[in-house]
PDB file of C-alpha atoms in Angstrom:
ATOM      1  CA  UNK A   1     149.592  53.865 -25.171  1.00 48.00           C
ATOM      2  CA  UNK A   2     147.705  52.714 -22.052  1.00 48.00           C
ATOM      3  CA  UNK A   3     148.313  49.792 -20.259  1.00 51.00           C
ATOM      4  CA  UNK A   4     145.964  46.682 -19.729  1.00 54.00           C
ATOM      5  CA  UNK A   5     145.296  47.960 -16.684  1.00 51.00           C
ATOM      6  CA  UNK A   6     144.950  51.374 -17.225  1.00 51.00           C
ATOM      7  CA  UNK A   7     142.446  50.430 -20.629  1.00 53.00           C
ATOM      8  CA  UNK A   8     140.588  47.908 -17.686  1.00 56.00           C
ATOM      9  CA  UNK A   9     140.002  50.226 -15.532  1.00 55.00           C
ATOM     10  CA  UNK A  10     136.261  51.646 -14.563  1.00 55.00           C
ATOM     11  CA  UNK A  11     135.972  55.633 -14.942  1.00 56.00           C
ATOM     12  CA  UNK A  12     136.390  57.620 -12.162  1.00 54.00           C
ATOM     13  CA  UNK A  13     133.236  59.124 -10.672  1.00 54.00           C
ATOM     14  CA  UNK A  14     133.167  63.022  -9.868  1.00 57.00           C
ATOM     15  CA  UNK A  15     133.074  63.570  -5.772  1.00 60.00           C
ATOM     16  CA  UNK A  16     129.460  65.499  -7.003  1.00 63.00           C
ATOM     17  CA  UNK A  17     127.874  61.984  -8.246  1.00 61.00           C
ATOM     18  CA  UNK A  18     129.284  59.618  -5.802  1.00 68.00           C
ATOM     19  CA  UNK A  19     128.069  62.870  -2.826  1.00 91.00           C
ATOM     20  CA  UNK A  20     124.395  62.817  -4.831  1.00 95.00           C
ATOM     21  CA  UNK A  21     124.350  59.296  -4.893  1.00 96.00           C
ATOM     22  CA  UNK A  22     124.572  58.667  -0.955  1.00 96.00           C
ATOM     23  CA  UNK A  23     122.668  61.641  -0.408  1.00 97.00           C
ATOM     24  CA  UNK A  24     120.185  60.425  -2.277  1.00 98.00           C
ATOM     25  CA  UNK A  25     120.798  56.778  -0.677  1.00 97.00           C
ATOM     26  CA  UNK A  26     120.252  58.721   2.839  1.00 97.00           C
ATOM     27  CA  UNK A  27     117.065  59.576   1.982  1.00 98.00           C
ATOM     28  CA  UNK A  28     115.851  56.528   0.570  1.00 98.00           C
ATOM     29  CA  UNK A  29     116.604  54.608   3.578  1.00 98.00           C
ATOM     30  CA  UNK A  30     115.184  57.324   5.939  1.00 97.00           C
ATOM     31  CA  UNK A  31     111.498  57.217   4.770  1.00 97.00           C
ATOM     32  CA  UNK A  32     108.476  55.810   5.942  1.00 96.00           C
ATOM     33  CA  UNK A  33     107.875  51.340   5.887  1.00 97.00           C
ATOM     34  CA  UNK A  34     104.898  51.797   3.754  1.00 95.00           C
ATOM     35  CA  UNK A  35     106.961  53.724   1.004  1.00 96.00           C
ATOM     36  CA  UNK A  36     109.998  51.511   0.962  1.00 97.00           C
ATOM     37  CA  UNK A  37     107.968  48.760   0.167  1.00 96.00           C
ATOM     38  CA  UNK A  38     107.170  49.959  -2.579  1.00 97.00           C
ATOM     39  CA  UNK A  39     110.861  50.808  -3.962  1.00 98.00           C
ATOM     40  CA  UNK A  40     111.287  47.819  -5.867  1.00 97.00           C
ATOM     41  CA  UNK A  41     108.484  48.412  -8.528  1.00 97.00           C
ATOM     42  CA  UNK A  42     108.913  52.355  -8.348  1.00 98.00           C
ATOM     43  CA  UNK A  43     112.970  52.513  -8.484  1.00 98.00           C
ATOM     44  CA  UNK A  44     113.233  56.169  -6.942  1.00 98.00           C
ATOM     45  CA  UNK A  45     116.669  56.385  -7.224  1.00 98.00           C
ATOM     46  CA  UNK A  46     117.228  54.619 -10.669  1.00 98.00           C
ATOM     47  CA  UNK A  47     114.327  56.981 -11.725  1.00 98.00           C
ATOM     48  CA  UNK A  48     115.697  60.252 -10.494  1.00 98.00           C
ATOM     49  CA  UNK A  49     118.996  59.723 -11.525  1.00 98.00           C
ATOM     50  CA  UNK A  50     118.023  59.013 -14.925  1.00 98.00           C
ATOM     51  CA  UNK A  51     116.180  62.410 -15.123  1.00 98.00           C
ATOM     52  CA  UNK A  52     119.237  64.088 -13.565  1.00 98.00           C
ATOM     53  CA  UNK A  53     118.014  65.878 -10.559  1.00 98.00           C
ATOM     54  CA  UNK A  54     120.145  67.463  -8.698  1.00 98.00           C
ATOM     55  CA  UNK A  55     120.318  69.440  -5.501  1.00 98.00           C
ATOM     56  CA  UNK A  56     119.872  72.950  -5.678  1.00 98.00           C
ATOM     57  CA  UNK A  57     117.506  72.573  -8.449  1.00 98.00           C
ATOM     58  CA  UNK A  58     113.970  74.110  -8.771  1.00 98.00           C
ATOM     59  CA  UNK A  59     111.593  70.702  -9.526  1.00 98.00           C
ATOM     60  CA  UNK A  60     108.200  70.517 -10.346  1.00 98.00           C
ATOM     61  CA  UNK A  61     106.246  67.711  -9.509  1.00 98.00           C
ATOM     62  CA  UNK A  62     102.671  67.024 -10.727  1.00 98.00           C
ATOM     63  CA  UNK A  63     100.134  65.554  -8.922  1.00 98.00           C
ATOM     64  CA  UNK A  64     102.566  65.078  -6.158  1.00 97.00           C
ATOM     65  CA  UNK A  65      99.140  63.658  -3.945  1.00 94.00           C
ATOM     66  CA  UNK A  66     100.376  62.788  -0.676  1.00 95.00           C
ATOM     67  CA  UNK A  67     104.155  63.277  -1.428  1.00 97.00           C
ATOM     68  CA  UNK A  68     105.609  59.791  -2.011  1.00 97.00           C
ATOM     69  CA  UNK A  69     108.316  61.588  -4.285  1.00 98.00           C
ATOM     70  CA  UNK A  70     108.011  64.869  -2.951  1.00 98.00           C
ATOM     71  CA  UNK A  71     109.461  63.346   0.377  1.00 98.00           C
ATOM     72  CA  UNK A  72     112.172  61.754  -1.153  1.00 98.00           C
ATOM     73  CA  UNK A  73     112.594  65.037  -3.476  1.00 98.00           C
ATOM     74  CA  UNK A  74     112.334  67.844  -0.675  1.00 98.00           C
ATOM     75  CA  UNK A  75     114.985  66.992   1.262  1.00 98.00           C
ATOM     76  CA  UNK A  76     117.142  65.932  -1.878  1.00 98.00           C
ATOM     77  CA  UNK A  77     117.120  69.318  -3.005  1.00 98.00           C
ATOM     78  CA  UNK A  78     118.360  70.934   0.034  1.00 97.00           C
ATOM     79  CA  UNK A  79     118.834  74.629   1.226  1.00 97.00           C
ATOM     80  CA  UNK A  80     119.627  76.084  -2.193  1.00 97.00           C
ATOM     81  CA  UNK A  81     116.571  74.202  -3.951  1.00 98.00           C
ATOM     82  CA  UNK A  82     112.482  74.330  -4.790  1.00 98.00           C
ATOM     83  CA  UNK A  83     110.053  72.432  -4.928  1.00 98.00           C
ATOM     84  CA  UNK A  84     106.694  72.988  -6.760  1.00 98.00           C
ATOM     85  CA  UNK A  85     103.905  71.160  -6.692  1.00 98.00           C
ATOM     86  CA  UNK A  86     101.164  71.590  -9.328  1.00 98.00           C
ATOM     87  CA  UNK A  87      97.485  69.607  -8.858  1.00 98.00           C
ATOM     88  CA  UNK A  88      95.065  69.233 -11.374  1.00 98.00           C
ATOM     89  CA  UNK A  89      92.681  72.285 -12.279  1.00 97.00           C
ATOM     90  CA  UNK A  90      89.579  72.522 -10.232  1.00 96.00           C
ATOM     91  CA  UNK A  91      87.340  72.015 -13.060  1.00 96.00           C
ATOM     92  CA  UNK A  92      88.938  68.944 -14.058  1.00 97.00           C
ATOM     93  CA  UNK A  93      88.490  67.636 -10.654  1.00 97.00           C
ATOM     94  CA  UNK A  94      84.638  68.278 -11.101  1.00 96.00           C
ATOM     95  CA  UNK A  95      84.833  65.591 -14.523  1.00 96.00           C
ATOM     96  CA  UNK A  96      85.616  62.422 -12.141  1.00 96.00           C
ATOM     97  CA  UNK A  97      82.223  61.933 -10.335  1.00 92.00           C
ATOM     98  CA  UNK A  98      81.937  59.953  -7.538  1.00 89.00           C
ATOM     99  CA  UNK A  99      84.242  60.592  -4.899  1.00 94.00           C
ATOM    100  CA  UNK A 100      84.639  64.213  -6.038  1.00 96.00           C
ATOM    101  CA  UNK A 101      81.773  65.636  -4.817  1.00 97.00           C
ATOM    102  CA  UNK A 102      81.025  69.450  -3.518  1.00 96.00           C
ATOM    103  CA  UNK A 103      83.149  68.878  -0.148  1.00 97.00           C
ATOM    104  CA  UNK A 104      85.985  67.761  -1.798  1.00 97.00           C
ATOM    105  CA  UNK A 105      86.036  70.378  -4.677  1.00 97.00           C
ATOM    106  CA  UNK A 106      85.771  73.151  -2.044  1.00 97.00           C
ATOM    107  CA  UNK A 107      88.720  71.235  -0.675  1.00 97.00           C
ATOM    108  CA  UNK A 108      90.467  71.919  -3.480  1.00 97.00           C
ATOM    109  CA  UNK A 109      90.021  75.838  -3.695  1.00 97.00           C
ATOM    110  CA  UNK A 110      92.638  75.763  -1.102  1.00 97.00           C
ATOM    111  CA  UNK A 111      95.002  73.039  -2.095  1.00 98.00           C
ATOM    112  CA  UNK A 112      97.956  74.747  -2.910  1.00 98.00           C
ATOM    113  CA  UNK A 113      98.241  76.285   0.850  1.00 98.00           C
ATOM    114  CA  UNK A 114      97.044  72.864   2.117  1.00 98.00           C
ATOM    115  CA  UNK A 115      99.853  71.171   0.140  1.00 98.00           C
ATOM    116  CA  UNK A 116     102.641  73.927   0.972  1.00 98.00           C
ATOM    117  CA  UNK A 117     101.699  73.358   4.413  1.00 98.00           C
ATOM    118  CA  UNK A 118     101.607  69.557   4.652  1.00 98.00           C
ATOM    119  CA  UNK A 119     104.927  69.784   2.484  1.00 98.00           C
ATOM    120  CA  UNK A 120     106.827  71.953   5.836  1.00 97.00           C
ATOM    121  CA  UNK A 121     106.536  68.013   7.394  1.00 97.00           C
ATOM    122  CA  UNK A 122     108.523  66.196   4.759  1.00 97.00           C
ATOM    123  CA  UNK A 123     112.239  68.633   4.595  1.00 95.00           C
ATOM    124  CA  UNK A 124     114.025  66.438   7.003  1.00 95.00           C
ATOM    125  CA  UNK A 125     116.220  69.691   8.866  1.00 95.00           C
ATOM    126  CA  UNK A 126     116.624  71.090   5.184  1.00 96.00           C
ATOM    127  CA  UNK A 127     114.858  74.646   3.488  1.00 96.00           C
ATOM    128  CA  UNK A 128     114.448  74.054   0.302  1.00 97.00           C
ATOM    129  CA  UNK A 129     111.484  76.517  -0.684  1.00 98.00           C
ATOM    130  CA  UNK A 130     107.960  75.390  -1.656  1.00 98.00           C
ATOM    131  CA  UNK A 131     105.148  76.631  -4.073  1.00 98.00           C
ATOM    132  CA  UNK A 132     102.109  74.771  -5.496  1.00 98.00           C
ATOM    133  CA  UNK A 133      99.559  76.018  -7.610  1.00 98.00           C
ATOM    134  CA  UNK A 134      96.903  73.965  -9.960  1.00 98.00           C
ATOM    135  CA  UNK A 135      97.137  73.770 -13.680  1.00 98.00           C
ATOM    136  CA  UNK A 136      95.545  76.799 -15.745  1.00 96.00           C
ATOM    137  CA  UNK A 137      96.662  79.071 -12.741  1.00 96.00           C
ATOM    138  CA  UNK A 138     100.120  79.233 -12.502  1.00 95.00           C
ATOM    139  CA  UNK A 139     102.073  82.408 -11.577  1.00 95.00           C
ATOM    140  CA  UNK A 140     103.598  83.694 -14.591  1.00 96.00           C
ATOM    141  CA  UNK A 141     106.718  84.844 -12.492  1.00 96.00           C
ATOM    142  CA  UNK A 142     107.718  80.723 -12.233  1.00 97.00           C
ATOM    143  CA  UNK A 143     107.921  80.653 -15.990  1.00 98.00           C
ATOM    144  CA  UNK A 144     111.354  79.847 -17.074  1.00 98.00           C
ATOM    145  CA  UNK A 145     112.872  79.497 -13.277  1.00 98.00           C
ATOM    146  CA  UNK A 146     112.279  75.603 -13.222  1.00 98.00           C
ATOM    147  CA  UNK A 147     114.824  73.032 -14.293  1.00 99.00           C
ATOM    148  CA  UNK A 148     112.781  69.841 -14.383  1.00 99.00           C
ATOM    149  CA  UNK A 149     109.376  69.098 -14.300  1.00 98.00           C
ATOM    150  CA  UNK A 150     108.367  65.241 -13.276  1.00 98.00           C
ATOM    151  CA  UNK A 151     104.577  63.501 -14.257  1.00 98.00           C
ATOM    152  CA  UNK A 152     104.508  60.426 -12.053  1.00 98.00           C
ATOM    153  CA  UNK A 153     101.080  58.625 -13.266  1.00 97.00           C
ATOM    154  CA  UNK A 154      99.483  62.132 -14.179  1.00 97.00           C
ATOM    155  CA  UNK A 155      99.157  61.908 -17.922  1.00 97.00           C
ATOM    156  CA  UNK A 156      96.317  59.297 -18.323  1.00 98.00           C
ATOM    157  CA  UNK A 157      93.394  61.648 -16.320  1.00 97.00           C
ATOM    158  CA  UNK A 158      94.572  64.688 -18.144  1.00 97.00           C
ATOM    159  CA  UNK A 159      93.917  62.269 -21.450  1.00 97.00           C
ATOM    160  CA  UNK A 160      90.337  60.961 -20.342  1.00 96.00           C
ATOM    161  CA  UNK A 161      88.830  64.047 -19.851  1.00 96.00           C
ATOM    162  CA  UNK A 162      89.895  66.105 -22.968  1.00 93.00           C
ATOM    163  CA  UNK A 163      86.791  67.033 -24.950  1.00 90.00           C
ATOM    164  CA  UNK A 164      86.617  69.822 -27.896  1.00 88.00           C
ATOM    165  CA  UNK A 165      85.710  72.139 -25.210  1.00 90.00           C
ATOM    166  CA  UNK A 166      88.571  71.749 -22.727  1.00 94.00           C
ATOM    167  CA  UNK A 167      91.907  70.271 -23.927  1.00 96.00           C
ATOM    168  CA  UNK A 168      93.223  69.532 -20.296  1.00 97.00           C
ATOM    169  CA  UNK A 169      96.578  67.955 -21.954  1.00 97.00           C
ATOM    170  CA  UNK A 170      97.330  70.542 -24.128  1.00 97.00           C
ATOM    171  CA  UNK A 171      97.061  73.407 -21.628  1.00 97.00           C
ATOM    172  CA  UNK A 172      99.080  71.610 -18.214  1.00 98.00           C
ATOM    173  CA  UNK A 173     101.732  70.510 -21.386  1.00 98.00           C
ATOM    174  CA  UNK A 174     101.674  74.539 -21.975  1.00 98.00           C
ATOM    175  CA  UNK A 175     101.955  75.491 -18.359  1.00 98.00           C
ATOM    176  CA  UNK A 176     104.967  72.724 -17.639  1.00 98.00           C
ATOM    177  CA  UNK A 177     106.673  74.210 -20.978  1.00 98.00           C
ATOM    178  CA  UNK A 178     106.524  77.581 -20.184  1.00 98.00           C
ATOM    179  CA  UNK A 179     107.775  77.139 -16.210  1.00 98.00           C
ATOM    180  CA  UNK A 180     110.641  75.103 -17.591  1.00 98.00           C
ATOM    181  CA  UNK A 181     114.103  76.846 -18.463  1.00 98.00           C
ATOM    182  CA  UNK A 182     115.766  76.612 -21.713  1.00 98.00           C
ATOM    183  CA  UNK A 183     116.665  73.153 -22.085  1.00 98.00           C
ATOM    184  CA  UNK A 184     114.501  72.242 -18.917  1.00 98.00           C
ATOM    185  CA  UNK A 185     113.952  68.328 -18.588  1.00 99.00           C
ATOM    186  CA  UNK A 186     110.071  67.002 -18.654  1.00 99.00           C
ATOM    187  CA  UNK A 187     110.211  63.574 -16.612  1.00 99.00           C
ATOM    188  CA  UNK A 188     107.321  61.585 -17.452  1.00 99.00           C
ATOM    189  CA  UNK A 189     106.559  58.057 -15.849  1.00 98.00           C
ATOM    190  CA  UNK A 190     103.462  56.454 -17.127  1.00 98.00           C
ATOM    191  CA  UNK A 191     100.965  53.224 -16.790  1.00 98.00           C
ATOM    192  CA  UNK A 192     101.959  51.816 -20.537  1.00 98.00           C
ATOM    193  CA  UNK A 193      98.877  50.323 -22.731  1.00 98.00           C
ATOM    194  CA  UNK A 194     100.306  47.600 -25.269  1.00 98.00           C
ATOM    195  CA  UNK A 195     100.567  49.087 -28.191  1.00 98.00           C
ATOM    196  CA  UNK A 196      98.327  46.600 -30.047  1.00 97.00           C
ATOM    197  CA  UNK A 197      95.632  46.788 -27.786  1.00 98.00           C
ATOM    198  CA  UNK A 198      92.730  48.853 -28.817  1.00 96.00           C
ATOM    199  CA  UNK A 199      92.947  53.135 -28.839  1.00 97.00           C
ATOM    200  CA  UNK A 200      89.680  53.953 -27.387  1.00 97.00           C
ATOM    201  CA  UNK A 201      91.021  51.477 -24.445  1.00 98.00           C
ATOM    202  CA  UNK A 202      94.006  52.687 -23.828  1.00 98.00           C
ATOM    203  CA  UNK A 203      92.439  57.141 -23.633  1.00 97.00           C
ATOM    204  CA  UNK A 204      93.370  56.614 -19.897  1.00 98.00           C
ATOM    205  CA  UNK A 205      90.177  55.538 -18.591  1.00 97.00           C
ATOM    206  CA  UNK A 206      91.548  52.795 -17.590  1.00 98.00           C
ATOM    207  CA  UNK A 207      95.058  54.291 -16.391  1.00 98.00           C
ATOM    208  CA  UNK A 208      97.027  52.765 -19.455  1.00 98.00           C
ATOM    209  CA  UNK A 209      98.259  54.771 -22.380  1.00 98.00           C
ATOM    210  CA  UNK A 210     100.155  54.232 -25.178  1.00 98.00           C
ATOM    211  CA  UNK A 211     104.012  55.537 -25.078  1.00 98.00           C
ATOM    212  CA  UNK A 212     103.459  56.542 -28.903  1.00 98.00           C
ATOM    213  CA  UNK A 213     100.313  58.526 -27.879  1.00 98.00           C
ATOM    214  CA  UNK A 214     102.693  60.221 -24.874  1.00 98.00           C
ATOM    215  CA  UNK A 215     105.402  61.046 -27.381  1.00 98.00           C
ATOM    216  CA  UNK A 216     102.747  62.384 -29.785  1.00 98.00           C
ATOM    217  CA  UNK A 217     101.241  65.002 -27.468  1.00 98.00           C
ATOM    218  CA  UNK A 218     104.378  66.110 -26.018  1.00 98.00           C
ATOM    219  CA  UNK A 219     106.199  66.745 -28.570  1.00 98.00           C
ATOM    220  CA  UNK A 220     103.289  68.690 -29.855  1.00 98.00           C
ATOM    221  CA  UNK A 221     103.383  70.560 -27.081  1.00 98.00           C
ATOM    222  CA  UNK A 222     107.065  72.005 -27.559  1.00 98.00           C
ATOM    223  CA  UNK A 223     109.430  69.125 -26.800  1.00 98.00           C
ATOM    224  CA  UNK A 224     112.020  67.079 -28.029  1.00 98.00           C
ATOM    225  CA  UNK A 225     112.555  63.262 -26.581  1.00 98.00           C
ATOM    226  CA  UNK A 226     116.219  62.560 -25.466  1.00 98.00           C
ATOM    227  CA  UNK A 227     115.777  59.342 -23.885  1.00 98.00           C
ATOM    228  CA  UNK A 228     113.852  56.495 -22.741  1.00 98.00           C
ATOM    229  CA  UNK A 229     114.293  53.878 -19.730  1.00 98.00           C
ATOM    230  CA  UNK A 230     112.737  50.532 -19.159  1.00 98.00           C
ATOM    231  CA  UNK A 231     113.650  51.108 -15.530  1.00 98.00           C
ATOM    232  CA  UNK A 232     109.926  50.986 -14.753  1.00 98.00           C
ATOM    233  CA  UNK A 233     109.127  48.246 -16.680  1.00 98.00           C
ATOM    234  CA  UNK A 234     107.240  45.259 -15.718  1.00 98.00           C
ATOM    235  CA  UNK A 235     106.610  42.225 -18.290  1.00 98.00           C
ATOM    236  CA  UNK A 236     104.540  41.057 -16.113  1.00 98.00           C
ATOM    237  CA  UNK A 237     101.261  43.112 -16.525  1.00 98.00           C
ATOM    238  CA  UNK A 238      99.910  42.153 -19.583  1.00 98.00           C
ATOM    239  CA  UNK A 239      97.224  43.776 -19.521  1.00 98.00           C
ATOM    240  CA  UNK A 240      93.537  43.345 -22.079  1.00 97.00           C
ATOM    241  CA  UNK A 241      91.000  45.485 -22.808  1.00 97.00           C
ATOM    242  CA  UNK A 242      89.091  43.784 -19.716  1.00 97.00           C
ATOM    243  CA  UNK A 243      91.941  45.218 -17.336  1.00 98.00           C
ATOM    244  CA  UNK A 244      92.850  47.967 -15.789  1.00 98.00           C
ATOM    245  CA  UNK A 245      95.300  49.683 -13.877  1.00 98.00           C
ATOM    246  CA  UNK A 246      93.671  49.615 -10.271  1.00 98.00           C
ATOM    247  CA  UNK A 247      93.520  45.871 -10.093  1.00 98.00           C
ATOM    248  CA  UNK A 248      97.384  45.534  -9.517  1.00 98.00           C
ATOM    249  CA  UNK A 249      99.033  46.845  -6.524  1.00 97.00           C
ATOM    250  CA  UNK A 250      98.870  49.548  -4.358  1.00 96.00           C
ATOM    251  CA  UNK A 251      95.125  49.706  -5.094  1.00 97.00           C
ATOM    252  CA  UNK A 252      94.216  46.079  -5.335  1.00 98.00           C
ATOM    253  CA  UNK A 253      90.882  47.123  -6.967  1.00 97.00           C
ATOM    254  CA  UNK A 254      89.110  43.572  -7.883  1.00 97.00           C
ATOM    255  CA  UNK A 255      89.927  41.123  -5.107  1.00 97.00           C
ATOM    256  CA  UNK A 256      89.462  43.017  -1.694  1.00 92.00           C
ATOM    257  CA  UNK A 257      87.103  39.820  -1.164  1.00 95.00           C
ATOM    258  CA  UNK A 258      89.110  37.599  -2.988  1.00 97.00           C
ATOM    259  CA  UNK A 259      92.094  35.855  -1.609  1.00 97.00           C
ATOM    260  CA  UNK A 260      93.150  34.006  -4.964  1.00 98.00           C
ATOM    261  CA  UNK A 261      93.074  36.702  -6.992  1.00 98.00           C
ATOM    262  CA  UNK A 262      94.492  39.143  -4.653  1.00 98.00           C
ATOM    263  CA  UNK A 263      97.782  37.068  -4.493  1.00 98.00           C
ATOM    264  CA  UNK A 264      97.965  36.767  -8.304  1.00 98.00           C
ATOM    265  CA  UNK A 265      97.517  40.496  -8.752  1.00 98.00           C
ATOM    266  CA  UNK A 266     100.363  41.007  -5.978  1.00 97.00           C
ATOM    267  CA  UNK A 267     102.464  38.078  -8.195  1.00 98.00           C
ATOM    268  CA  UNK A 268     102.307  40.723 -11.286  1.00 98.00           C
ATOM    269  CA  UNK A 269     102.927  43.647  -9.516  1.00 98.00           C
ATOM    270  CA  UNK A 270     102.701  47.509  -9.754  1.00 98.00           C
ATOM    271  CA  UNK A 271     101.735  48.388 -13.530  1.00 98.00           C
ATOM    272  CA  UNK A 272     104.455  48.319 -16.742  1.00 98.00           C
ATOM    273  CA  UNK A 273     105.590  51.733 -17.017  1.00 98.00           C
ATOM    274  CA  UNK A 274     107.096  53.937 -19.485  1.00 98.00           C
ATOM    275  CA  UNK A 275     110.003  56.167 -18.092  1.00 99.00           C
ATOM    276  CA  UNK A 276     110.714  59.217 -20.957  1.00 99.00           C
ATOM    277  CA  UNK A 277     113.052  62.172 -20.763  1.00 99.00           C
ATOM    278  CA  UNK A 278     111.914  65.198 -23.146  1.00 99.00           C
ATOM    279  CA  UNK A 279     113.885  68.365 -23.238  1.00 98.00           C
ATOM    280  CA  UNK A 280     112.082  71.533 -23.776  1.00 98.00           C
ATOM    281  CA  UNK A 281     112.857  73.405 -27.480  1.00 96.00           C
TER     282      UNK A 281
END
C-alpha cells in the first residue's frame, strides 16, 4: 500500500514533455514584441499543447496569413518536421469585394511560392520542410502524410460565402480530411457567436459562429469531436447582433477616431473563442 507521501505525490513527467515544453517555451520567448503581446488572449502554448503537436510532425495550418503561428510552429517542429500552409481558394478570394481587387487576386496566383518563400525567414537555424497550396488544389500525394491540421479564425469566411453553387466549407473540410492520417487531429480555434443570438447573424459575416454550427459541419465532414477547451475563452465579449468581431482588438475597427471607445474595446479584449479537437474517422 502506498504511503502518504508516495499517494501525495504529483506524476512524474516524461523527459519528452518537460523537453517539448521548454522547447516550446524557447520559442515563445524568442519572437517578435508585437506577437508576444498578444499571448495572453491567444495562449500559444496552452493552445498547442492541448492539440498535441509535437516535433517531428507534419502540421497544416490554414490561413496561416503572415505566420503568427507558423513562426512559433516552424521552428517547433524542427529538422524531422513539415509545415503546410493552405490559403483560401482563389475564387473565394474574388467573393470579399473591396480590398480584393484584380492586383491582389493576381497576387494570389502565386501565393503558395510567395508563402514558402516568406516562410524560409521564420525556421530559427532549424529545416523543417515547407509546402503551401490553396484549398480545391491540393496535391493528392499530401493526402494521408499529415498529422494535424490547425484553423485559427478560418472557419467563419469559408461559412459566409457558401452558396448552392460553391460549398467552400464542405470542400476545404474534404481537402483537410483527406491530407490528415488515420486518426489525424483537426485543431479548430474560432470567434464564438452566443448561442442565443440570432443564426443569420452569427453565418460569419460578422466573424462569430456558433460552436454547435462548427461541430455540425465537421462532423459532417468525416470527424469525430474528442475534446473541447475554454482556453480561448473570453467572458468578456458579449457580443449582439449590432457587433462584430473587428471592433475588439487587434483590428480596433469602430474607434480609430474614438478614444473612449477604443479603450473599452481594448478593456474586453481579443474575441471569445471556441478551442475544439476533432479526430478524423
Amino acid at each position: 500500500e502506498a504511503s502518504e507521501a508516495e499517494a501525495a505525490a504529483p506524476p512524474v513527467e516524461t523527459a519528452e514533455v518537460v523537453d517539448n515544453s521548454v522547447l516550446l517555451a524557447e520559442i515563445l520567448e524568442a519572437q517578435d514584441p508585437d506577437n508576444k503581446a498578444r499571448f495572453g488572449d491567444r495562449n500559444p502554448a496552452e493552445t498547442i499543447e492541448f492539440f498535441g503537436l509535437e516535433p517531428g510532425m507534419t502540421i497544416a495550418e490554414a490561413l496561416p496569413g503572415g505566420g503568427w503561428y507558423s513562426k512559433i510552429l516552424l521552428p517547433y517542429l524542427g529538422d524531422e518536421g513539415k509545415l503546410i500552409g493552405i490559403d483560401y481558394s482563389i475564387d473565394m478570394w474574388s467573393k470579399f469585394g473591396a480590398f480584393a481587387d484584380a492586383a491582389f487576386l493576381e497576387s494570389k496566383e502565386t501565393w503558395a511560392e510567395t508563402w514558402v518563400g516568406d516562410a524560409e525567414g521564420w525556421r530559427a537555424g532549424t529545416e523543417a520542410d515547407l509546402a503551401a497550396f490553396a484549398f480545391g488544389s491540393r496535391d493528392p500525394a499530401l493526402d494521408g502524410t499529415v498529422d494535424a491540421v490547425l484553423m485559427v479564425r478560418a472557419m467563419h469566411h469559408l461559412n459566409r460565402f457558401n452558396s448552392d453553387e460553391q460549398d467552400y466549407m464542405a470542400e476545404a473540410l474534404a481537402d483537410v480530411h483527406a491530407l490528415l492520417k488515420p486518426g489525424g487531429t483537426l485543431g479548430i480555434v474560432q470567434h464564438r457567436a452566443p448561442e442565443g443570438n440570432d443564426d443569420a447573424w452569427a453565418n460569419g459575416d460578422n466573424g462569430y459562429v456558433k460552436q454547435s454550427a462548427v461541430i455540425e459541419w465537421v462532423e459532417a465532414a468525416g470527424f469525430e469531436l474528442v475534446d473541447q477547451s475554454e482556453v480561448n475563452a473570453n467572458a468578456k465579449d458579449q457580443p449582439t447582433t449590432d457587433d462584430f468581431v473587428w471592433r475588439l482588438p487587434p483590428t480596433l475597427g469602430t474607434s480609430n477616431e474614438d478614444p473612449e471607445l477604443r479603450a473599452e474595446m481594448e478593456a474586453i479584449g481579443e474575441t471569445d473563442r471556441m478551442t475544439l479537437k476533432f479526430r478524423k474517422i
